[in-house]
Amino acid sequence: MEHIYPANPANIPADFTKPSSAHRRQAALAALGLVLFVVIYFALTGWFAWSAYQLILIDLAGARRNIFLWVLALSSGFLALFMVKALLFVKKGSIAQDYEVTAQSEPQLLAFLNRLADETGAPRPHRVFLSPRVNACVFYDLSLLNFIFPSKKNLEIGLPLVNALTLSELKAVLAHEFGHFVQRSMALGNWVYIAQQIAAHIIARRDALDNFLRFLSGIDLRIAWIGWLLRLIVWSLRATMETVFNLVLLAQRALSREMEFQADLVAVTVTGSDALIHALHKLQAADEAWDSAQSFLNDQVNQGKANKDVFAIQTRVLQHTSKILNDPLYGKAAPVPTNKPEQHRVFTADIAQPPRMWATHPYNHEREQNAKKVYVPGVLDNRSSWIIFDNPQALKETFTSKLLERFKVELQPDAEIFTELDKRYEREYLNSRYRGAYLGRSFVRHASKPDQLYDVRIDSAIDALRALYPEDLASKLDSLRKLEKERSLLIALRDGIYTPPDGVIRFRGKEVSKRELPALIETLNDECAAAHQQVFRHDQECRSAHRIAARQLGKGWDKYLSGLLALIHYAEHQQANLADSRALLNNTYAVVTADRNVSKREIKRLIAAGDEVFTALTAIFRMAPEVQLPEPLRQKLEINSWGEALGEFSFVPPTRENISNWLSAVDSWINSALGWLGALRQLSLEHLLQTETQIALWLNKGEATEEAPAAAQVPSEYPTLTPGEERELQKRLGLWDKFQTADGAVAGSLRLVVAAAIIGGALLLTAAPQLGLLF
């Protein structure tokens, strides 16, 4: 064990991991909020149940039956049933695990974990599971007994995470989880879990009781008023419980962030201040690589083959991505400088960030600041994390076989599978010689017509071709991306979607006020336009130089290039238009259903948004016969024609009668069209660049050695969507919806006052007969 266990840092202060005052304060607030929720819930439930019982007794004790007392009693009983039914749907909480390891199967791992638990002062894990996730976490098997007696804690270790981290980094992550093992405030999470289920059932679930109230409200007026009043009271109960539980959730998530800080400090005590931060830095790359590895493995499984070790695929994806991005540190941590290591920072704060009030974890730059507030130097052990297992390769293969056990596959040597994987990363547009010009950006979206990309004068095709893709193009693209990100963040600040770190807007080293944002955004618009014009001119030079070269070569290659460019333009603009119409539909749906009640006017608005999607789909399918693909593209797409690939368009426009079924079906049509357009765009781009490369070679030789295939054709007119022409989305709710959803402090407070007043009236009405105030 000694040879694989990284050394701990020395001279750790005795109170280094002591919970902060903020931690203790948030724990107290979370506990108080939870008690408040429980008291209100059981008080209301108990009162309505007791009142129903008492009102029946009062009537039975009288000489004559009082119909109003029975209405009150039955209504009170209905409300009690409405409240108490939430308890009947509380579910046992657990995490499904299927690969448990023990001291017998993995003695080295368990010895490592037990030693780490002992050194952090945590209880040893009850059970240990390995998972196919880029994650490590503590979890419980929750039952009703666990809400009275402490639950034993289990540990999950994600093997894709192990595959991406060094030994010191994994030790830091596991120590962080053991930090949670120690925290007594973790027990609050159990109670919040139950409270969340109760609140969700009351607030969001619509069932037979709601159907009964709707039925009651729609019959004879002499009875319907009872349904109206009960629906109003039910709305008030839902509004009140939602507000109270949101306060509980806010307090619990604030506590969760403090718990993360404290658990990070536990990790620092056994690994130093850098290892955990390096692990956090690697998470996104590891997660993306694992997703890509699973996607690739799924494609291979569909072909009836796979390799023995899926983790080798994840590693190879990381290597390919690093090469494509020209970033040797992608998925790796930069070395810690020997001079002033305490000032070294991996993460920096953006100008703006999403509101943190609902976040369960602090931002990474905050976690780094916390871990290095008192800098603890540590020796980083950069060996692979796999050495903590007794037989790493056997474990990788066993785990991979468990992932594949439901499928019939023939195992292939790694070399053959890697050859297939490498082909995915040999796309022409991924070639580093293009300086990233075709990575994550469109060069045709800013042009409303393909011909605009030829709108530049070229004197010498050979000279122009040699000057393309200069070294400074990468820096120009990077500058453009940074400017666009700055602009997006400032717009998010202006619109109130994001908030500035620490409440202060800092832009390029200066503090600015919110009223200065419009002027700053206009300035950034100008800067973005200037930066984009430089890049766009290079795009024009690329297309123009190659077409002039093709024209000089003859044999139809200039028309062939023009056809490929038109295909890319067509595919990207159709894709953008359809995706934008979907964004409008999703935005409209979110707005009209925000209050969980859709009016006739809102249905009409939803149908109008659906018409936008239907129009975009219609244009794609109806124009499909006019899209003629060249033979090389048809072969790559494995289709006979574009129209055949899309299939028959049998979808119908949305109407008031079919809107529910239409919404259920529309995504399948959108996804199918977007998938084909995306494939057409990707393969057309690759073929365009390959053809341009071939033309440049032929020009140097002086002639083209073959005739061009028949050129592609697209419709003469089709919908386009250049940046800035996107459909306008509603960013804020209307006043009524804000009130209904308690959106904002003012609306939330007003709704709570109204709901509390209605509940107060209901309580008074049920109490009056018992106090002798009525009858």
CSV table of C-alpha atoms in Angstrom, one decimal, residues 319-703:
chain,number,residue,atom,x,y,z
A,319,GLN,CA,-5.8,12.8,-27.5
A,320,HIS,CA,-7.6,13.5,-30.7
A,321,THR,CA,-9.5,16.5,-29.2
A,322,SER,CA,-6.2,17.9,-27.9
A,323,LYS,CA,-4.7,17.7,-31.3
A,324,ILE,CA,-7.8,19.3,-33.1
A,325,LEU,CA,-7.9,22.2,-30.6
A,326,ASN,CA,-4.1,22.6,-30.9
A,327,ASP,CA,-4.1,22.6,-27.1
A,328,PRO,CA,-1.5,20.2,-25.6
A,329,LEU,CA,-3.0,20.8,-22.1
A,330,TYR,CA,-6.5,19.8,-23.1
A,331,GLY,CA,-7.7,17.3,-20.4
A,332,LYS,CA,-4.5,18.0,-18.5
A,333,ALA,CA,-3.4,20.3,-15.7
A,334,ALA,CA,-0.8,23.0,-16.3
A,335,PRO,CA,2.3,22.6,-14.2
A,336,VAL,CA,2.3,24.5,-10.9
A,337,PRO,CA,4.9,27.3,-11.0
A,338,THR,CA,7.8,26.9,-8.5
A,339,ASN,CA,7.7,30.7,-8.0
A,340,LYS,CA,4.8,31.9,-5.8
A,341,PRO,CA,2.6,28.7,-6.4
A,342,GLU,CA,0.0,30.2,-4.0
A,343,GLN,CA,-0.8,32.8,-6.6
A,344,HIS,CA,-1.3,30.3,-9.5
A,345,ARG,CA,-4.9,30.1,-10.6
A,346,VAL,CA,-6.5,27.6,-12.9
A,347,PHE,CA,-10.0,29.2,-13.0
A,348,THR,CA,-11.0,32.8,-13.5
A,349,ALA,CA,-14.4,34.5,-12.9
A,350,ASP,CA,-16.4,35.5,-16.0
A,351,ILE,CA,-17.9,38.9,-16.3
A,352,ALA,CA,-21.3,37.3,-15.5
A,353,GLN,CA,-22.6,34.0,-14.3
A,354,PRO,CA,-25.9,32.3,-13.8
A,355,PRO,CA,-27.7,33.3,-10.5
A,356,ARG,CA,-26.2,31.1,-7.8
A,357,MET,CA,-29.2,31.0,-5.5
A,358,TRP,CA,-30.4,27.6,-6.9
A,359,ALA,CA,-26.9,26.1,-7.4
A,360,THR,CA,-25.9,23.2,-5.2
A,361,HIS,CA,-22.2,23.7,-5.9
A,362,PRO,CA,-20.0,26.8,-5.8
A,363,TYR,CA,-18.4,28.0,-9.0
A,364,ASN,CA,-15.0,26.6,-9.7
A,365,HIS,CA,-13.1,29.8,-9.3
A,366,GLU,CA,-14.7,30.1,-5.8
A,367,ARG,CA,-13.7,26.6,-4.9
A,368,GLU,CA,-10.1,27.4,-6.0
A,369,GLN,CA,-10.0,30.5,-4.0
A,370,ASN,CA,-11.3,28.6,-1.0
A,371,ALA,CA,-8.7,25.8,-1.4
A,372,LYS,CA,-5.9,28.3,-1.7
A,373,LYS,CA,-7.0,30.8,0.9
A,374,VAL,CA,-4.5,29.2,3.1
A,375,TYR,CA,-2.1,27.6,0.6
A,376,VAL,CA,-1.0,24.1,1.4
A,377,PRO,CA,1.8,22.8,-0.8
A,378,GLY,CA,1.6,19.1,-1.7
A,379,VAL,CA,3.7,16.7,-3.7
A,380,LEU,CA,1.7,15.8,-6.9
A,381,ASP,CA,1.8,12.1,-7.8
A,382,ASN,CA,1.2,12.0,-11.5
A,383,ARG,CA,0.9,8.3,-11.8
A,384,SER,CA,-2.2,6.8,-13.3
A,385,SER,CA,-5.1,6.3,-10.9
A,386,TRP,CA,-5.6,2.8,-12.1
A,387,ILE,CA,-2.7,1.5,-9.9
A,388,ILE,CA,-5.0,1.5,-6.9
A,389,PHE,CA,-6.7,-1.6,-8.5
A,390,ASP,CA,-5.2,-5.0,-8.2
A,391,ASN,CA,-5.6,-5.8,-11.9
A,392,PRO,CA,-6.5,-2.7,-13.8
A,393,GLN,CA,-6.7,-4.2,-17.3
A,394,ALA,CA,-8.8,-7.1,-16.1
A,395,LEU,CA,-11.2,-4.6,-14.4
A,396,LYS,CA,-11.5,-2.5,-17.5
A,397,GLU,CA,-12.3,-5.5,-19.6
A,398,THR,CA,-14.8,-6.9,-17.1
A,399,PHE,CA,-16.5,-3.5,-16.7
A,400,THR,CA,-16.7,-3.1,-20.5
A,401,SER,CA,-18.2,-6.6,-20.8
A,402,LYS,CA,-20.9,-5.6,-18.3
A,403,LEU,CA,-21.7,-2.6,-20.4
A,404,LEU,CA,-22.0,-4.8,-23.4
A,405,GLU,CA,-23.7,-7.8,-21.8
A,406,ARG,CA,-27.1,-7.0,-23.4
A,407,PHE,CA,-25.7,-6.9,-26.9
A,408,LYS,CA,-24.4,-9.5,-29.3
A,409,VAL,CA,-21.0,-8.3,-30.4
A,410,GLU,CA,-17.8,-9.8,-31.7
A,411,LEU,CA,-14.8,-8.4,-29.9
A,412,GLN,CA,-12.2,-6.9,-32.2
A,413,PRO,CA,-8.6,-6.0,-31.5
A,414,ASP,CA,-8.0,-2.5,-30.2
A,415,ALA,CA,-6.1,-1.6,-33.4
A,416,GLU,CA,-9.1,-2.3,-35.6
A,417,ILE,CA,-11.5,-0.3,-33.4
A,418,PHE,CA,-9.0,2.5,-33.1
A,419,THR,CA,-8.7,2.7,-36.9
A,420,GLU,CA,-12.5,3.2,-37.1
A,421,LEU,CA,-12.3,5.9,-34.4
A,422,ASP,CA,-9.3,7.6,-36.0
A,423,LYS,CA,-11.4,8.0,-39.2
A,424,ARG,CA,-13.9,10.1,-37.3
A,425,TYR,CA,-11.1,12.6,-36.5
A,426,GLU,CA,-9.6,12.6,-40.0
A,427,ARG,CA,-12.3,14.9,-41.3
A,428,GLU,CA,-10.8,17.4,-43.6
A,429,TYR,CA,-12.3,20.4,-41.7
A,430,LEU,CA,-10.6,19.2,-38.6
A,431,ASN,CA,-7.2,19.5,-40.2
A,432,SER,CA,-4.9,21.8,-38.2
A,433,ARG,CA,-3.8,23.6,-41.4
A,434,TYR,CA,-7.1,25.4,-41.5
A,435,ARG,CA,-6.3,27.1,-38.2
A,436,GLY,CA,-9.7,26.3,-36.7
A,437,ALA,CA,-11.6,28.2,-39.4
A,438,TYR,CA,-14.3,25.5,-39.6
A,439,LEU,CA,-14.5,24.5,-35.9
A,440,GLY,CA,-17.6,25.6,-34.1
A,441,ARG,CA,-18.5,28.3,-36.6
A,442,SER,CA,-20.3,28.8,-39.8
A,443,PHE,CA,-18.8,30.7,-42.7
A,444,VAL,CA,-22.0,30.9,-44.7
A,445,ARG,CA,-24.6,32.1,-42.1
A,446,HIS,CA,-23.7,35.8,-42.5
A,447,ALA,CA,-24.3,35.6,-46.2
A,448,SER,CA,-27.9,35.8,-47.4
A,449,LYS,CA,-26.8,34.4,-50.8
A,450,PRO,CA,-23.9,32.0,-51.6
A,451,ASP,CA,-22.6,34.5,-54.2
A,452,GLN,CA,-21.7,36.9,-51.5
A,453,LEU,CA,-18.8,34.6,-50.6
A,454,TYR,CA,-17.3,35.3,-54.0
A,455,ASP,CA,-17.5,39.1,-53.5
A,456,VAL,CA,-13.8,39.8,-53.4
A,457,ARG,CA,-11.2,40.6,-56.1
A,458,ILE,CA,-8.4,38.1,-56.7
A,459,ASP,CA,-5.6,39.1,-59.1
A,460,SER,CA,-3.6,35.8,-59.0
A,461,ALA,CA,-5.2,32.5,-58.0
A,462,ILE,CA,-1.8,30.9,-57.2
A,463,ASP,CA,-0.6,33.7,-55.0
A,464,ALA,CA,-4.0,33.9,-53.3
A,465,LEU,CA,-4.0,30.2,-52.6
A,466,ARG,CA,-0.5,30.3,-51.1
A,467,ALA,CA,-1.6,33.2,-48.8
A,468,LEU,CA,-4.7,31.4,-47.4
A,469,TYR,CA,-5.0,30.2,-43.8
A,470,PRO,CA,-2.1,32.3,-42.4
A,471,GLU,CA,-0.8,31.7,-38.8
A,472,ASP,CA,-2.5,34.8,-37.5
A,473,LEU,CA,-5.9,33.5,-38.6
A,474,ALA,CA,-6.1,31.4,-35.4
A,475,SER,CA,-5.6,34.5,-33.2
A,476,LYS,CA,-8.2,36.4,-35.2
A,477,LEU,CA,-10.7,33.6,-34.7
A,478,ASP,CA,-9.9,33.4,-31.0
A,479,SER,CA,-10.3,37.2,-30.7
A,480,LEU,CA,-13.7,37.1,-32.4
A,481,ARG,CA,-14.9,34.3,-30.1
A,482,LYS,CA,-13.8,36.2,-27.0
A,483,LEU,CA,-15.5,39.4,-28.2
A,484,GLU,CA,-18.7,37.5,-28.9
A,485,LYS,CA,-18.6,35.8,-25.5
A,486,GLU,CA,-18.1,39.2,-23.8
A,487,ARG,CA,-21.0,40.6,-25.7
A,488,SER,CA,-23.3,37.7,-24.8
A,489,LEU,CA,-22.4,38.0,-21.1
A,490,LEU,CA,-23.0,41.7,-21.1
A,491,ILE,CA,-26.4,41.2,-22.8
A,492,ALA,CA,-27.2,38.5,-20.2
A,493,LEU,CA,-26.4,41.1,-17.5
A,494,ARG,CA,-28.5,43.8,-19.1
A,495,ASP,CA,-31.5,41.4,-19.4
A,496,GLY,CA,-31.1,40.2,-15.8
A,497,ILE,CA,-30.5,36.6,-16.9
A,498,TYR,CA,-27.0,36.5,-15.3
A,499,THR,CA,-25.6,38.2,-12.3
A,500,PRO,CA,-22.1,39.7,-11.8
A,501,PRO,CA,-19.7,37.9,-9.4
A,502,ASP,CA,-19.9,39.5,-5.9
A,503,GLY,CA,-22.6,41.9,-7.2
A,504,VAL,CA,-20.0,44.1,-9.1
A,505,ILE,CA,-19.8,44.3,-12.9
A,506,ARG,CA,-16.1,44.3,-13.9
A,507,PHE,CA,-15.3,44.7,-17.6
A,508,ARG,CA,-11.7,44.8,-18.8
A,509,GLY,CA,-10.3,45.7,-15.4
A,510,LYS,CA,-12.8,48.4,-14.7
A,511,GLU,CA,-16.0,48.5,-12.6
A,512,VAL,CA,-19.1,49.6,-14.5
A,513,SER,CA,-22.7,50.2,-13.5
A,514,LYS,CA,-25.7,48.5,-15.1
A,515,ARG,CA,-26.8,51.8,-16.8
A,516,GLU,CA,-23.5,51.8,-18.7
A,517,LEU,CA,-24.2,48.3,-20.2
A,518,PRO,CA,-26.2,49.5,-23.3
A,519,ALA,CA,-23.3,51.7,-24.4
A,520,LEU,CA,-20.8,49.0,-23.7
A,521,ILE,CA,-22.8,46.5,-25.7
A,522,GLU,CA,-23.0,48.9,-28.7
A,523,THR,CA,-19.2,49.3,-28.5
A,524,LEU,CA,-18.8,45.5,-28.5
A,525,ASN,CA,-21.2,45.3,-31.4
A,526,ASP,CA,-18.8,47.5,-33.4
A,527,GLU,CA,-15.7,45.5,-32.2
A,528,CYS,CA,-17.4,42.2,-33.1
A,529,ALA,CA,-18.4,43.5,-36.5
A,530,ALA,CA,-14.8,44.7,-37.3
A,531,ALA,CA,-13.4,41.4,-36.1
A,532,HIS,CA,-15.9,39.4,-38.0
A,533,GLN,CA,-15.3,41.3,-41.2
A,534,GLN,CA,-11.6,40.3,-41.1
A,535,VAL,CA,-12.5,36.7,-40.7
A,536,PHE,CA,-15.3,36.9,-43.3
A,537,ARG,CA,-13.0,38.5,-45.8
A,538,HIS,CA,-10.7,35.5,-45.4
A,539,ASP,CA,-13.7,33.2,-46.0
A,540,GLN,CA,-14.4,35.1,-49.2
A,541,GLU,CA,-10.8,34.9,-50.3
A,542,CYS,CA,-10.8,31.1,-49.8
A,543,ARG,CA,-13.9,30.5,-51.9
A,544,SER,CA,-13.0,33.1,-54.5
A,545,ALA,CA,-9.4,31.9,-55.0
A,546,HIS,CA,-10.4,28.3,-55.4
A,547,ARG,CA,-13.2,29.1,-57.8
A,548,ILE,CA,-10.9,31.2,-60.0
A,549,ALA,CA,-8.4,28.4,-59.9
A,550,ALA,CA,-11.1,25.9,-60.9
A,551,ARG,CA,-12.2,28.2,-63.7
A,552,GLN,CA,-8.7,28.3,-65.1
A,553,LEU,CA,-8.6,24.5,-65.0
A,554,GLY,CA,-11.9,24.1,-66.8
A,555,LYS,CA,-13.7,20.8,-67.0
A,556,GLY,CA,-16.6,22.1,-65.0
A,557,TRP,CA,-14.8,22.4,-61.7
A,558,ASP,CA,-15.9,26.0,-61.1
A,559,LYS,CA,-19.6,25.0,-61.3
A,560,TYR,CA,-18.9,22.0,-59.1
A,561,LEU,CA,-17.4,24.2,-56.4
A,562,SER,CA,-20.3,26.7,-56.6
A,563,GLY,CA,-22.8,23.8,-56.3
A,564,LEU,CA,-21.1,22.5,-53.1
A,565,LEU,CA,-21.0,26.0,-51.6
A,566,ALA,CA,-24.7,26.4,-52.4
A,567,LEU,CA,-25.4,23.1,-50.7
A,568,ILE,CA,-23.7,24.2,-47.6
A,569,HIS,CA,-25.5,27.5,-47.6
A,570,TYR,CA,-28.8,25.8,-48.2
A,571,ALA,CA,-28.3,23.2,-45.4
A,572,GLU,CA,-27.0,25.6,-42.8
A,573,HIS,CA,-29.7,28.2,-43.4
A,574,GLN,CA,-32.5,25.6,-43.4
A,575,GLN,CA,-31.0,24.1,-40.2
A,576,ALA,CA,-30.8,27.5,-38.6
A,577,ASN,CA,-34.3,28.5,-39.6
A,578,LEU,CA,-35.9,25.3,-38.3
A,579,ALA,CA,-33.9,25.4,-35.0
A,580,ASP,CA,-34.9,29.0,-34.5
A,581,SER,CA,-38.6,28.3,-35.1
A,582,ARG,CA,-38.3,25.4,-32.6
A,583,ALA,CA,-36.7,27.9,-30.1
A,584,LEU,CA,-39.7,30.2,-30.5
A,585,LEU,CA,-42.1,27.2,-30.0
A,586,ASN,CA,-40.3,26.1,-26.9
A,587,ASN,CA,-40.2,29.6,-25.5
A,588,THR,CA,-43.9,30.1,-26.2
A,589,TYR,CA,-44.8,26.8,-24.6
A,590,ALA,CA,-42.7,27.7,-21.5
A,591,VAL,CA,-44.4,31.0,-21.2
A,592,VAL,CA,-48.0,29.9,-21.7
A,593,THR,CA,-47.7,26.9,-19.4
A,594,ALA,CA,-45.7,28.8,-16.7
A,595,ASP,CA,-48.8,29.1,-14.5
A,596,ARG,CA,-50.0,25.6,-15.3
A,597,ASN,CA,-53.2,26.9,-16.8
A,598,VAL,CA,-53.5,27.6,-20.6
A,599,SER,CA,-56.1,30.1,-21.7
A,600,LYS,CA,-57.8,30.3,-25.1
A,601,ARG,CA,-55.6,33.3,-26.0
A,602,GLU,CA,-52.5,31.4,-25.0
A,603,ILE,CA,-53.6,28.4,-27.1
A,604,LYS,CA,-53.9,30.7,-30.1
A,605,ARG,CA,-50.4,32.1,-29.4
A,606,LEU,CA,-49.0,28.5,-29.1
A,607,ILE,CA,-50.6,27.6,-32.4
A,608,ALA,CA,-49.1,30.6,-34.1
A,609,ALA,CA,-45.6,29.5,-32.8
A,610,GLY,CA,-46.4,26.0,-34.1
A,611,ASP,CA,-47.2,27.4,-37.5
A,612,GLU,CA,-43.7,28.9,-37.7
A,613,VAL,CA,-42.2,25.4,-37.2
A,614,PHE,CA,-44.7,23.9,-39.7
A,615,THR,CA,-43.8,26.5,-42.3
A,616,ALA,CA,-40.1,25.8,-41.8
A,617,LEU,CA,-40.6,22.1,-42.1
A,618,THR,CA,-42.8,22.5,-45.1
A,619,ALA,CA,-40.1,24.5,-46.9
A,620,ILE,CA,-37.6,21.8,-46.3
A,621,PHE,CA,-39.7,18.9,-47.4
A,622,ARG,CA,-41.5,20.6,-50.3
A,623,MET,CA,-38.3,21.9,-51.8
A,624,ALA,CA,-36.5,18.5,-51.4
A,625,PRO,CA,-37.0,17.4,-55.1
A,626,GLU,CA,-35.2,20.6,-56.2
A,627,VAL,CA,-32.1,19.7,-54.3
A,628,GLN,CA,-29.9,17.7,-56.5
A,629,LEU,CA,-26.8,16.1,-54.9
A,630,PRO,CA,-23.6,15.1,-56.8
A,631,GLU,CA,-22.8,11.5,-57.0
A,632,PRO,CA,-19.9,11.6,-54.4
A,633,LEU,CA,-22.2,13.0,-51.8
A,634,ARG,CA,-25.0,10.6,-52.5
A,635,GLN,CA,-22.5,7.8,-51.9
A,636,LYS,CA,-21.3,9.2,-48.6
A,637,LEU,CA,-24.9,9.8,-47.4
A,638,GLU,CA,-25.9,6.3,-48.8
A,639,ILE,CA,-29.0,7.7,-50.5
A,640,ASN,CA,-30.4,7.8,-54.0
A,641,SER,CA,-31.8,11.3,-53.7
A,642,TRP,CA,-32.4,14.1,-51.1
A,643,GLY,CA,-36.1,13.8,-51.4
A,644,GLU,CA,-36.0,10.0,-50.8
A,645,ALA,CA,-33.8,10.6,-47.7
A,646,LEU,CA,-36.2,13.0,-46.1
A,647,GLY,CA,-39.2,10.9,-46.9
A,648,GLU,CA,-42.9,11.8,-47.5
A,649,PHE,CA,-44.1,14.9,-45.6
A,650,SER,CA,-47.4,13.8,-44.0
A,651,PHE,CA,-47.3,16.1,-41.0
A,652,VAL,CA,-50.3,18.5,-40.5
A,653,PRO,CA,-50.4,22.1,-39.2
A,654,PRO,CA,-51.4,22.7,-35.6
A,655,THR,CA,-55.0,23.5,-34.7
A,656,ARG,CA,-56.9,24.0,-31.5
A,657,GLU,CA,-58.3,20.4,-31.8
A,658,ASN,CA,-55.0,18.6,-32.4
A,659,ILE,CA,-52.5,20.8,-30.5
A,660,SER,CA,-51.8,18.3,-27.8
A,661,ASN,CA,-51.0,15.4,-30.2
A,662,TRP,CA,-49.2,17.8,-32.5
A,663,LEU,CA,-46.8,18.9,-29.8
A,664,SER,CA,-46.1,15.2,-29.0
A,665,ALA,CA,-45.2,14.5,-32.6
A,666,VAL,CA,-43.4,17.7,-33.8
A,667,ASP,CA,-40.1,16.9,-32.2
A,668,SER,CA,-39.7,13.7,-34.2
A,669,TRP,CA,-40.2,15.7,-37.4
A,670,ILE,CA,-37.8,18.4,-36.3
A,671,ASN,CA,-35.1,16.0,-35.2
A,672,SER,CA,-35.3,14.0,-38.4
A,673,ALA,CA,-35.0,17.1,-40.6
A,674,LEU,CA,-32.2,18.6,-38.5
A,675,GLY,CA,-30.3,15.3,-38.5
A,676,TRP,CA,-30.4,15.0,-42.3
A,677,LEU,CA,-29.5,18.7,-42.8
A,678,GLY,CA,-26.6,18.4,-40.3
A,679,ALA,CA,-25.3,15.4,-42.2
A,680,LEU,CA,-25.6,17.2,-45.5
A,681,ARG,CA,-23.9,20.2,-44.2
A,682,GLN,CA,-21.0,18.2,-42.6
A,683,LEU,CA,-20.3,16.0,-45.6
A,684,SER,CA,-20.7,18.9,-48.1
A,685,LEU,CA,-18.2,20.9,-46.2
A,686,GLU,CA,-15.7,18.1,-46.1
A,687,HIS,CA,-16.2,17.4,-49.8
A,688,LEU,CA,-15.8,21.1,-50.6
A,689,LEU,CA,-12.5,21.3,-48.7
A,690,GLN,CA,-11.2,18.1,-50.3
A,691,THR,CA,-12.1,19.4,-53.7
A,692,GLU,CA,-10.5,22.7,-53.1
A,693,THR,CA,-7.3,21.0,-52.0
A,694,GLN,CA,-7.3,18.9,-55.2
A,695,ILE,CA,-7.9,21.9,-57.3
A,696,ALA,CA,-4.9,23.7,-55.7
A,697,LEU,CA,-2.8,20.7,-56.5
A,698,TRP,CA,-3.9,20.5,-60.1
A,699,LEU,CA,-3.3,24.3,-60.5
A,700,ASN,CA,0.3,23.8,-59.4
A,701,LYS,CA,0.6,21.0,-62.0
A,702,GLY,CA,-1.1,23.0,-64.7
A,703,GLU,CA,-4.1,20.9,-65.5
